[in-house]
Amino acid sequence: MVLALTVCGLVVLLVVVGLFVFGLRRRLIQRSGGTFDCSLRWDVPEKTDTSGKGWSYGVARYNGDRVEWYRVFSYAPRPRRTLERASIDVAGRRLPEGEEELALLSDAVILTCLHRGTRLELAMSEDALTGFLAWLEAAPPGQRVNVA
């Protein structure tokens, strides 16, 4: 009986510590400001896929001439993907269709981009999209920026 209570107590403690670390990590990512909720789908085929597969929910953070993307459900202290402003080409935007509407946040707009030859999609709110496009266009003079 005592052993069962001890094991249950340890499990509850581990769950609480795990949730605390998730919250602390997100707080540290957002501490410097310039963050927004952003889902990412990496290495997307040319043909639009509306099945909702491949999307990962995350937080993106502006860091100079880069956007660092962190998975929400991860303990990793480093970003999962880093996108350099000079290497991002915007190919278009669209609204979620089909099962994508269930996989993404309710007000999401999908931005299709190319980054160093890799096709990717970013899903974010309309406000975050406006800020992202403004950040892309605000590149220092002499840098190539292609916003469709």
GROMACS .gro file of N, CA and C in nm:
model
  444
    1MET      N    1   0.082  -0.119   0.000
    1MET     CA    2   0.000   0.000   0.000
    1MET      C    3   0.086   0.126   0.000
    2VAL      N    4   0.187   0.125   0.087
    2VAL     CA    5   0.277   0.240   0.096
    2VAL      C    6   0.355   0.255  -0.034
    3LEU      N    7   0.397   0.143  -0.089
    3LEU     CA    8   0.472   0.145  -0.215
    3LEU      C    9   0.386   0.201  -0.328
    4ALA      N   10   0.260   0.161  -0.335
    4ALA     CA   11   0.169   0.210  -0.439
    4ALA      C   12   0.147   0.360  -0.425
    5LEU      N   13   0.130   0.409  -0.304
    5LEU     CA   14   0.113   0.553  -0.282
    5LEU      C   15   0.239   0.630  -0.318
    6THR      N   16   0.354   0.575  -0.286
    6THR     CA   17   0.481   0.639  -0.320
    6THR      C   18   0.498   0.647  -0.472
    7VAL      N   19   0.468   0.539  -0.542
    7VAL     CA   20   0.480   0.537  -0.688
    7VAL      C   21   0.382   0.638  -0.749
    8CYS      N   22   0.258   0.640  -0.702
    8CYS     CA   23   0.159   0.736  -0.753
    8CYS      C   24   0.204   0.879  -0.726
    9GLY      N   25   0.257   0.903  -0.609
    9GLY     CA   26   0.308   1.037  -0.575
    9GLY      C   27   0.421   1.079  -0.666
   10LEU      N   28   0.512   0.985  -0.695
   10LEU     CA   29   0.624   1.016  -0.785
   10LEU      C   30   0.576   1.044  -0.927
   11VAL      N   31   0.478   0.969  -0.973
   11VAL     CA   32   0.422   0.991  -1.108
   11VAL      C   33   0.359   1.129  -1.117
   12VAL      N   34   0.279   1.164  -1.016
   12VAL     CA   35   0.216   1.296  -1.014
   12VAL      C   36   0.323   1.405  -1.009
   13LEU      N   37   0.425   1.387  -0.929
   13LEU     CA   38   0.533   1.484  -0.919
   13LEU      C   39   0.605   1.501  -1.054
   14LEU      N   40   0.632   1.391  -1.122
   14LEU     CA   41   0.697   1.398  -1.252
   14LEU      C   42   0.610   1.470  -1.356
   15VAL      N   43   0.480   1.445  -1.353
   15VAL     CA   44   0.390   1.514  -1.445
   15VAL      C   45   0.390   1.665  -1.417
   16VAL      N   46   0.382   1.701  -1.290
   16VAL     CA   47   0.381   1.843  -1.253
   16VAL      C   48   0.513   1.910  -1.293
   17VAL      N   49   0.625   1.845  -1.268
   17VAL     CA   50   0.755   1.901  -1.306
   17VAL      C   51   0.765   1.913  -1.458
   18GLY      N   52   0.717   1.813  -1.531
   18GLY     CA   53   0.718   1.819  -1.678
   18GLY      C   54   0.637   1.936  -1.731
   19LEU      N   55   0.520   1.957  -1.677
   19LEU     CA   56   0.436   2.071  -1.719
   19LEU      C   57   0.501   2.204  -1.681
   20PHE      N   58   0.563   2.210  -1.566
   20PHE     CA   59   0.633   2.331  -1.524
   20PHE      C   60   0.748   2.364  -1.620
   21VAL      N   61   0.823   2.262  -1.660
   21VAL     CA   62   0.935   2.284  -1.752
   21VAL      C   63   0.885   2.331  -1.889
   22PHE      N   64   0.772   2.275  -1.938
   22PHE     CA   65   0.712   2.324  -2.063
   22PHE      C   66   0.681   2.473  -2.052
   23GLY      N   67   0.614   2.510  -1.942
   23GLY     CA   68   0.578   2.651  -1.924
   23GLY      C   69   0.700   2.741  -1.910
   24LEU      N   70   0.800   2.696  -1.835
   24LEU     CA   71   0.923   2.774  -1.817
   24LEU      C   72   0.996   2.793  -1.950
   25ARG      N   73   1.004   2.688  -2.029
   25ARG     CA   74   1.071   2.696  -2.160
   25ARG      C   75   1.002   2.798  -2.250
   26ARG      N   76   0.870   2.791  -2.256
   26ARG     CA   77   0.796   2.886  -2.339
   26ARG      C   78   0.816   3.028  -2.289
   27ARG      N   79   0.816   3.046  -2.158
   27ARG     CA   80   0.838   3.179  -2.100
   27ARG      C   81   0.976   3.232  -2.137
   28LEU      N   82   1.077   3.147  -2.134
   28LEU     CA   83   1.212   3.189  -2.171
   28LEU      C   84   1.222   3.224  -2.319
   29ILE      N   85   1.152   3.150  -2.403
   29ILE     CA   86   1.152   3.180  -2.547
   29ILE      C   87   1.086   3.315  -2.571
   30GLN      N   88   0.977   3.342  -2.502
   30GLN     CA   89   0.902   3.465  -2.525
   30GLN      C   90   0.958   3.585  -2.448
   31ARG      N   91   1.053   3.563  -2.361
   31ARG     CA   92   1.105   3.669  -2.276
   31ARG      C   93   1.162   3.786  -2.355
   32SER      N   94   1.233   3.758  -2.463
   32SER     CA   95   1.297   3.865  -2.538
   32SER      C   96   1.201   3.938  -2.632
   33GLY      N   97   1.076   3.892  -2.640
   33GLY     CA   98   0.976   3.959  -2.725
   33GLY      C   99   0.988   3.914  -2.870
   34GLY      N  100   0.900   3.968  -2.953
   34GLY     CA  101   0.902   3.936  -3.096
   34GLY      C  102   0.863   3.794  -3.126
   35THR      N  103   0.769   3.737  -3.050
   35THR     CA  104   0.727   3.600  -3.074
   35THR      C  105   0.582   3.597  -3.123
   36PHE      N  106   0.548   3.489  -3.193
   36PHE     CA  107   0.412   3.469  -3.239
   36PHE      C  108   0.388   3.320  -3.257
   37ASP      N  109   0.261   3.279  -3.239
   37ASP     CA  110   0.224   3.139  -3.260
   37ASP      C  111   0.228   3.110  -3.409
   38CYS      N  112   0.290   2.998  -3.444
   38CYS     CA  113   0.311   2.968  -3.585
   38CYS      C  114   0.325   2.817  -3.603
   39SER      N  115   0.237   2.759  -3.684
   39SER     CA  116   0.250   2.618  -3.720
   39SER      C  117   0.338   2.608  -3.844
   40LEU      N  118   0.411   2.499  -3.856
   40LEU     CA  119   0.506   2.481  -3.965
   40LEU      C  120   0.487   2.345  -4.029
   41ARG      N  121   0.494   2.343  -4.161
   41ARG     CA  122   0.498   2.216  -4.235
   41ARG      C  123   0.618   2.226  -4.328
   42TRP      N  124   0.715   2.138  -4.310
   42TRP     CA  125   0.844   2.142  -4.378
   42TRP      C  126   0.845   2.046  -4.496
   43ASP      N  127   0.913   2.083  -4.602
   43ASP     CA  128   0.933   1.999  -4.720
   43ASP      C  129   0.799   1.955  -4.779
   44VAL      N  130   0.720   2.053  -4.817
   44VAL     CA  131   0.584   2.033  -4.869
   44VAL      C  132   0.591   2.003  -5.019
   45PRO      N  133   0.510   1.910  -5.070
   45PRO     CA  134   0.508   1.885  -5.214
   45PRO      C  135   0.447   2.003  -5.290
   46GLU      N  136   0.475   2.010  -5.418
   46GLU     CA  137   0.424   2.119  -5.503
   46GLU      C  138   0.272   2.125  -5.502
   47LYS      N  139   0.208   2.008  -5.509
   47LYS     CA  140   0.062   2.003  -5.510
   47LYS      C  141   0.010   2.030  -5.369
   48THR      N  142  -0.088   2.119  -5.357
   48THR     CA  143  -0.143   2.154  -5.226
   48THR      C  144  -0.204   2.032  -5.158
   49ASP      N  145  -0.161   2.006  -5.035
   49ASP     CA  146  -0.211   1.894  -4.957
   49ASP      C  147  -0.296   1.950  -4.843
   50THR      N  148  -0.426   1.924  -4.846
   50THR     CA  149  -0.515   1.975  -4.742
   50THR      C  150  -0.556   1.868  -4.642
   51SER      N  151  -0.478   1.761  -4.633
   51SER     CA  152  -0.512   1.651  -4.542
   51SER      C  153  -0.487   1.686  -4.396
   52GLY      N  154  -0.410   1.790  -4.370
   52GLY     CA  155  -0.379   1.828  -4.232
   52GLY      C  156  -0.259   1.756  -4.176
   53LYS      N  157  -0.198   1.668  -4.254
   53LYS     CA  158  -0.081   1.593  -4.206
   53LYS      C  159   0.046   1.678  -4.218
   54GLY      N  160   0.137   1.656  -4.124
   54GLY     CA  161   0.267   1.720  -4.131
   54GLY      C  162   0.278   1.852  -4.058
   55TRP      N  163   0.169   1.906  -4.006
   55TRP     CA  164   0.174   2.033  -3.935
   55TRP      C  165   0.227   2.013  -3.794
   56SER      N  166   0.316   2.102  -3.752
   56SER     CA  167   0.366   2.103  -3.614
   56SER      C  168   0.339   2.240  -3.554
   57TYR      N  169   0.279   2.239  -3.436
   57TYR     CA  170   0.247   2.364  -3.369
   57TYR      C  171   0.370   2.416  -3.299
   58GLY      N  172   0.394   2.547  -3.311
   58GLY     CA  173   0.512   2.604  -3.248
   58GLY      C  174   0.502   2.752  -3.222
   59VAL      N  175   0.614   2.806  -3.178
   59VAL     CA  176   0.630   2.948  -3.151
   59VAL      C  177   0.749   2.995  -3.232
   60ALA      N  178   0.730   3.105  -3.304
   60ALA     CA  179   0.840   3.163  -3.382
   60ALA      C  180   0.886   3.291  -3.313
   61ARG      N  181   1.016   3.318  -3.325
   61ARG     CA  182   1.074   3.436  -3.261
   61ARG      C  183   1.167   3.506  -3.359
   62TYR      N  184   1.148   3.637  -3.372
   62TYR     CA  185   1.240   3.717  -3.453
   62TYR      C  186   1.370   3.733  -3.378
   63ASN      N  187   1.481   3.712  -3.448
   63ASN     CA  188   1.613   3.730  -3.389
   63ASN      C  189   1.704   3.790  -3.494
   64GLY      N  190   1.705   3.921  -3.504
   64GLY     CA  191   1.785   3.989  -3.606
   64GLY      C  192   1.731   3.960  -3.745
   65ASP      N  193   1.815   3.902  -3.829
   65ASP     CA  194   1.776   3.868  -3.966
   65ASP      C  195   1.730   3.724  -3.978
   66ARG      N  196   1.687   3.666  -3.868
   66ARG     CA  197   1.639   3.527  -3.869
   66ARG      C  198   1.508   3.516  -3.793
   67VAL      N  199   1.433   3.413  -3.829
   67VAL     CA  200   1.317   3.372  -3.751
   67VAL      C  201   1.351   3.234  -3.698
   68GLU      N  202   1.344   3.219  -3.567
   68GLU     CA  203   1.372   3.090  -3.504
   68GLU      C  204   1.238   3.027  -3.468
   69TRP      N  205   1.219   2.901  -3.508
   69TRP     CA  206   1.093   2.832  -3.483
   69TRP      C  207   1.116   2.720  -3.382
   70TYR      N  208   1.037   2.722  -3.276
   70TYR     CA  209   1.046   2.622  -3.169
   70TYR      C  210   0.918   2.540  -3.165
   71ARG      N  211   0.930   2.411  -3.153
   71ARG     CA  212   0.812   2.326  -3.131
   71ARG      C  213   0.758   2.354  -2.992
   72VAL      N  214   0.627   2.357  -2.978
   72VAL     CA  215   0.567   2.380  -2.847
   72VAL      C  216   0.587   2.259  -2.758
   73PHE      N  217   0.563   2.140  -2.812
   73PHE     CA  218   0.570   2.019  -2.731
   73PHE      C  219   0.708   1.955  -2.742
   74SER      N  220   0.806   2.026  -2.685
   74SER     CA  221   0.944   1.981  -2.687
   74SER      C  222   1.014   2.042  -2.566
   75TYR      N  223   1.117   1.975  -2.520
   75TYR     CA  224   1.199   2.030  -2.412
   75TYR      C  225   1.328   2.091  -2.467
   76ALA      N  226   1.349   2.085  -2.597
   76ALA     CA  227   1.474   2.133  -2.657
   76ALA      C  228   1.491   2.284  -2.635
   77PRO      N  229   1.608   2.326  -2.588
   77PRO     CA  230   1.631   2.469  -2.567
   77PRO      C  231   1.663   2.545  -2.696
   78ARG      N  232   1.697   2.474  -2.800
   78ARG     CA  233   1.734   2.538  -2.927
   78ARG      C  234   1.617   2.531  -3.025
   79PRO      N  235   1.614   2.625  -3.121
   79PRO     CA  236   1.505   2.621  -3.220
   79PRO      C  237   1.516   2.498  -3.310
   80ARG      N  238   1.402   2.446  -3.351
   80ARG     CA  239   1.398   2.331  -3.441
   80ARG      C  240   1.437   2.372  -3.583
   81ARG      N  241   1.393   2.493  -3.624
   81ARG     CA  242   1.425   2.547  -3.756
   81ARG      C  243   1.465   2.693  -3.742
   82THR      N  244   1.558   2.736  -3.826
   82THR     CA  245   1.598   2.876  -3.833
   82THR      C  246   1.588   2.919  -3.979
   83LEU      N  247   1.511   3.026  -4.002
   83LEU     CA  248   1.490   3.077  -4.137
   83LEU      C  249   1.557   3.213  -4.149
   84GLU      N  250   1.652   3.225  -4.243
   84GLU     CA  251   1.720   3.352  -4.266
   84GLU      C  252   1.636   3.438  -4.359
   85ARG      N  253   1.625   3.566  -4.327
   85ARG     CA  254   1.541   3.657  -4.403
   85ARG      C  255   1.581   3.661  -4.551
   86ALA      N  256   1.710   3.665  -4.580
   86ALA     CA  257   1.756   3.676  -4.719
   86ALA      C  258   1.728   3.550  -4.800
   87SER      N  259   1.700   3.438  -4.733
   87SER     CA  260   1.677   3.311  -4.803
   87SER      C  261   1.531   3.274  -4.816
   88ILE      N  262   1.442   3.358  -4.768
   88ILE     CA  263   1.298   3.328  -4.773
   88ILE      C  264   1.236   3.392  -4.896
   89ASP      N  265   1.172   3.311  -4.979
   89ASP     CA  266   1.094   3.359  -5.093
   89ASP      C  267   0.949   3.320  -5.069
   90VAL      N  268   0.861   3.418  -5.068
   90VAL     CA  269   0.719   3.392  -5.046
   90VAL      C  270   0.656   3.356  -5.180
   91ALA      N  271   0.591   3.239  -5.186
   91ALA     CA  272   0.530   3.192  -5.310
   91ALA      C  273   0.380   3.221  -5.315
   92GLY      N  274   0.316   3.237  -5.200
   92GLY     CA  275   0.174   3.266  -5.199
   92GLY      C  276   0.113   3.246  -5.063
   93ARG      N  277  -0.016   3.276  -5.055
   93ARG     CA  278  -0.090   3.256  -4.931
   93ARG      C  279  -0.226   3.199  -4.962
   94ARG      N  280  -0.281   3.131  -4.862
   94ARG     CA  281  -0.413   3.070  -4.880
   94ARG      C  282  -0.475   3.046  -4.743
   95LEU      N  283  -0.603   3.018  -4.745
   95LEU     CA  284  -0.674   2.982  -4.622
   95LEU      C  285  -0.674   2.831  -4.606
   96PRO      N  286  -0.679   2.781  -4.484
   96PRO     CA  287  -0.683   2.635  -4.463
   96PRO      C  288  -0.808   2.575  -4.527
   97GLU      N  289  -0.792   2.454  -4.580
   97GLU     CA  290  -0.903   2.384  -4.644
   97GLU      C  291  -0.911   2.243  -4.589
   98GLY      N  292  -1.027   2.185  -4.596
   98GLY     CA  293  -1.046   2.045  -4.556
   98GLY      C  294  -1.004   2.020  -4.413
   99GLU      N  295  -0.927   1.915  -4.393
   99GLU     CA  296  -0.885   1.874  -4.260
   99GLU      C  297  -0.781   1.968  -4.199
  100GLU      N  298  -0.722   2.053  -4.281
  100GLU     CA  299  -0.627   2.151  -4.227
  100GLU      C  300  -0.695   2.243  -4.127
  101GLU      N  301  -0.822   2.272  -4.148
  101GLU     CA  302  -0.894   2.359  -4.056
  101GLU      C  303  -0.897   2.304  -3.915
  102LEU      N  304  -0.894   2.171  -3.903
  102LEU     CA  305  -0.892   2.108  -3.772
  102LEU      C  306  -0.751   2.102  -3.713
  103ALA      N  307  -0.650   2.098  -3.798
  103ALA     CA  308  -0.512   2.084  -3.753
  103ALA      C  309  -0.449   2.217  -3.713
  104LEU      N  310  -0.509   2.328  -3.757
  104LEU     CA  311  -0.449   2.460  -3.734
  104LEU      C  312  -0.538   2.544  -3.643
  105LEU      N  313  -0.482   2.653  -3.594
  105LEU     CA  314  -0.560   2.746  -3.514
  105LEU      C  315  -0.672   2.805  -3.599
  106SER      N  316  -0.780   2.850  -3.535
  106SER     CA  317  -0.901   2.888  -3.607
  106SER      C  318  -0.883   3.007  -3.700
  107ASP      N  319  -0.797   3.101  -3.669
  107ASP     CA  320  -0.783   3.220  -3.752
  107ASP      C  321  -0.658   3.216  -3.841
  108ALA      N  322  -0.609   3.099  -3.869
  108ALA     CA  323  -0.480   3.085  -3.940
  108ALA      C  324  -0.490   3.118  -4.088
  109VAL      N  325  -0.383   3.176  -4.138
  109VAL     CA  326  -0.360   3.198  -4.280
  109VAL      C  327  -0.232   3.124  -4.313
  110ILE      N  328  -0.229   3.053  -4.425
  110ILE     CA  329  -0.113   2.972  -4.463
  110ILE      C  330  -0.030   3.049  -4.564
  111LEU      N  331   0.098   3.061  -4.534
  111LEU     CA  332   0.194   3.127  -4.622
  111LEU      C  333   0.288   3.021  -4.678
  112THR      N  334   0.291   3.008  -4.810
  112THR     CA  335   0.381   2.912  -4.876
  112THR      C  336   0.511   2.984  -4.909
  113CYS      N  337   0.622   2.923  -4.869
  113CYS     CA  338   0.754   2.986  -4.888
  113CYS      C  339   0.854   2.885  -4.942
  114LEU      N  340   0.961   2.938  -4.996
  114LEU     CA  341   1.080   2.859  -5.030
  114LEU      C  342   1.194   2.910  -4.945
  115HIS      N  343   1.267   2.819  -4.882
  115HIS     CA  344   1.383   2.857  -4.802
  115HIS      C  345   1.499   2.768  -4.843
  116ARG      N  346   1.593   2.826  -4.915
  116ARG     CA  347   1.710   2.753  -4.964
  116ARG      C  348   1.669   2.628  -5.041
  117GLY      N  349   1.570   2.641  -5.127
  117GLY     CA  350   1.526   2.530  -5.211
  117GLY      C  351   1.427   2.435  -5.146
  118THR      N  352   1.396   2.454  -5.019
  118THR     CA  353   1.299   2.370  -4.950
  118THR      C  354   1.166   2.443  -4.944
  119ARG      N  355   1.063   2.374  -4.988
  119ARG     CA  356   0.928   2.432  -4.985
  119ARG      C  357   0.868   2.408  -4.846
  120LEU      N  358   0.814   2.513  -4.785
  120LEU     CA  359   0.755   2.502  -4.652
  120LEU      C  360   0.630   2.588  -4.644
  121GLU      N  361   0.549   2.559  -4.544
  121GLU     CA  362   0.430   2.638  -4.519
  121GLU      C  363   0.428   2.681  -4.373
  122LEU      N  364   0.392   2.807  -4.353
  122LEU     CA  365   0.377   2.863  -4.220
  122LEU      C  366   0.232   2.903  -4.203
  123ALA      N  367   0.172   2.865  -4.091
  123ALA     CA  368   0.034   2.903  -4.062
  123ALA      C  369   0.034   2.991  -3.939
  124MET      N  370  -0.022   3.110  -3.953
  124MET     CA  371  -0.023   3.207  -3.844
  124MET      C  372  -0.147   3.294  -3.854
  125SER      N  373  -0.171   3.374  -3.753
  125SER     CA  374  -0.285   3.464  -3.755
  125SER      C  375  -0.261   3.575  -3.859
  126GLU      N  376  -0.368   3.643  -3.895
  126GLU     CA  377  -0.357   3.753  -3.992
  126GLU      C  378  -0.265   3.863  -3.940
  127ASP      N  379  -0.272   3.894  -3.811
  127ASP     CA  380  -0.185   3.996  -3.753
  127ASP      C  381  -0.038   3.953  -3.757
  128ALA      N  382  -0.012   3.827  -3.723
  128ALA     CA  383   0.125   3.777  -3.727
  128ALA      C  384   0.176   3.775  -3.871
  129LEU      N  385   0.089   3.744  -3.966
  129LEU     CA  386   0.128   3.744  -4.108
  129LEU      C  387   0.167   3.883  -4.153
  130THR      N  388   0.090   3.983  -4.114
  130THR     CA  389   0.122   4.122  -4.149
  130THR      C  390   0.259   4.160  -4.094
  131GLY      N  391   0.285   4.125  -3.969
  131GLY     CA  392   0.415   4.153  -3.909
  131GLY      C  393   0.528   4.078  -3.978
  132PHE      N  394   0.504   3.952  -4.013
  132PHE     CA  395   0.606   3.871  -4.079
  132PHE      C  396   0.642   3.930  -4.216
  133LEU      N  397   0.541   3.966  -4.294
  133LEU     CA  398   0.566   4.024  -4.427
  133LEU      C  399   0.636   4.159  -4.415
  134ALA      N  400   0.599   4.239  -4.315
  134ALA     CA  401   0.667   4.367  -4.292
  134ALA      C  402   0.814   4.343  -4.255
  135TRP      N  403   0.839   4.241  -4.173
  135TRP     CA  404   0.976   4.207  -4.135
  135TRP      C  405   1.057   4.165  -4.258
  136LEU      N  406   0.995   4.085  -4.345
  136LEU     CA  407   1.064   4.043  -4.468
  136LEU      C  408   1.100   4.162  -4.555
  137GLU      N  409   1.005   4.255  -4.570
  137GLU     CA  410   1.027   4.370  -4.658
  137GLU      C  411   1.121   4.473  -4.596
  138ALA      N  412   1.144   4.466  -4.466
  138ALA     CA  413   1.230   4.562  -4.398
  138ALA      C  414   1.377   4.520  -4.401
  139ALA      N  415   1.413   4.438  -4.496
  139ALA     CA  416   1.552   4.393  -4.507
  139ALA      C  417   1.643   4.514  -4.534
  140PRO      N  418   1.766   4.508  -4.485
  140PRO     CA  419   1.860   4.618  -4.512
  140PRO      C  420   1.880   4.638  -4.662
  141PRO      N  421   1.914   4.759  -4.703
  141PRO     CA  422   1.936   4.786  -4.845
  141PRO      C  423   2.039   4.691  -4.905
  142GLY      N  424   2.012   4.647  -5.026
  142GLY     CA  425   2.104   4.558  -5.097
  142GLY      C  426   2.072   4.412  -5.082
  143GLN      N  427   1.984   4.376  -4.988
  143GLN     CA  428   1.946   4.236  -4.973
  143GLN      C  429   1.828   4.205  -5.061
  144ARG      N  430   1.829   4.088  -5.121
  144ARG     CA  431   1.721   4.043  -5.209
  144ARG      C  432   1.606   3.993  -5.124
  145VAL      N  433   1.488   4.045  -5.151
  145VAL     CA  434   1.369   3.998  -5.083
  145VAL      C  435   1.262   3.977  -5.189
  146ASN      N  436   1.201   3.857  -5.191
  146ASN     CA  437   1.098   3.826  -5.288
  146ASN      C  438   0.969   3.794  -5.214
  147VAL      N  439   0.877   3.892  -5.212
  147VAL     CA  440   0.748   3.873  -5.148
  147VAL      C  441   0.642   3.880  -5.256
  148ALA      N  442   0.570   3.768  -5.274
  148ALA     CA  443   0.467   3.763  -5.377
  148ALA      C  444   0.341   3.831  -5.333
   0.00000   0.00000   0.00000
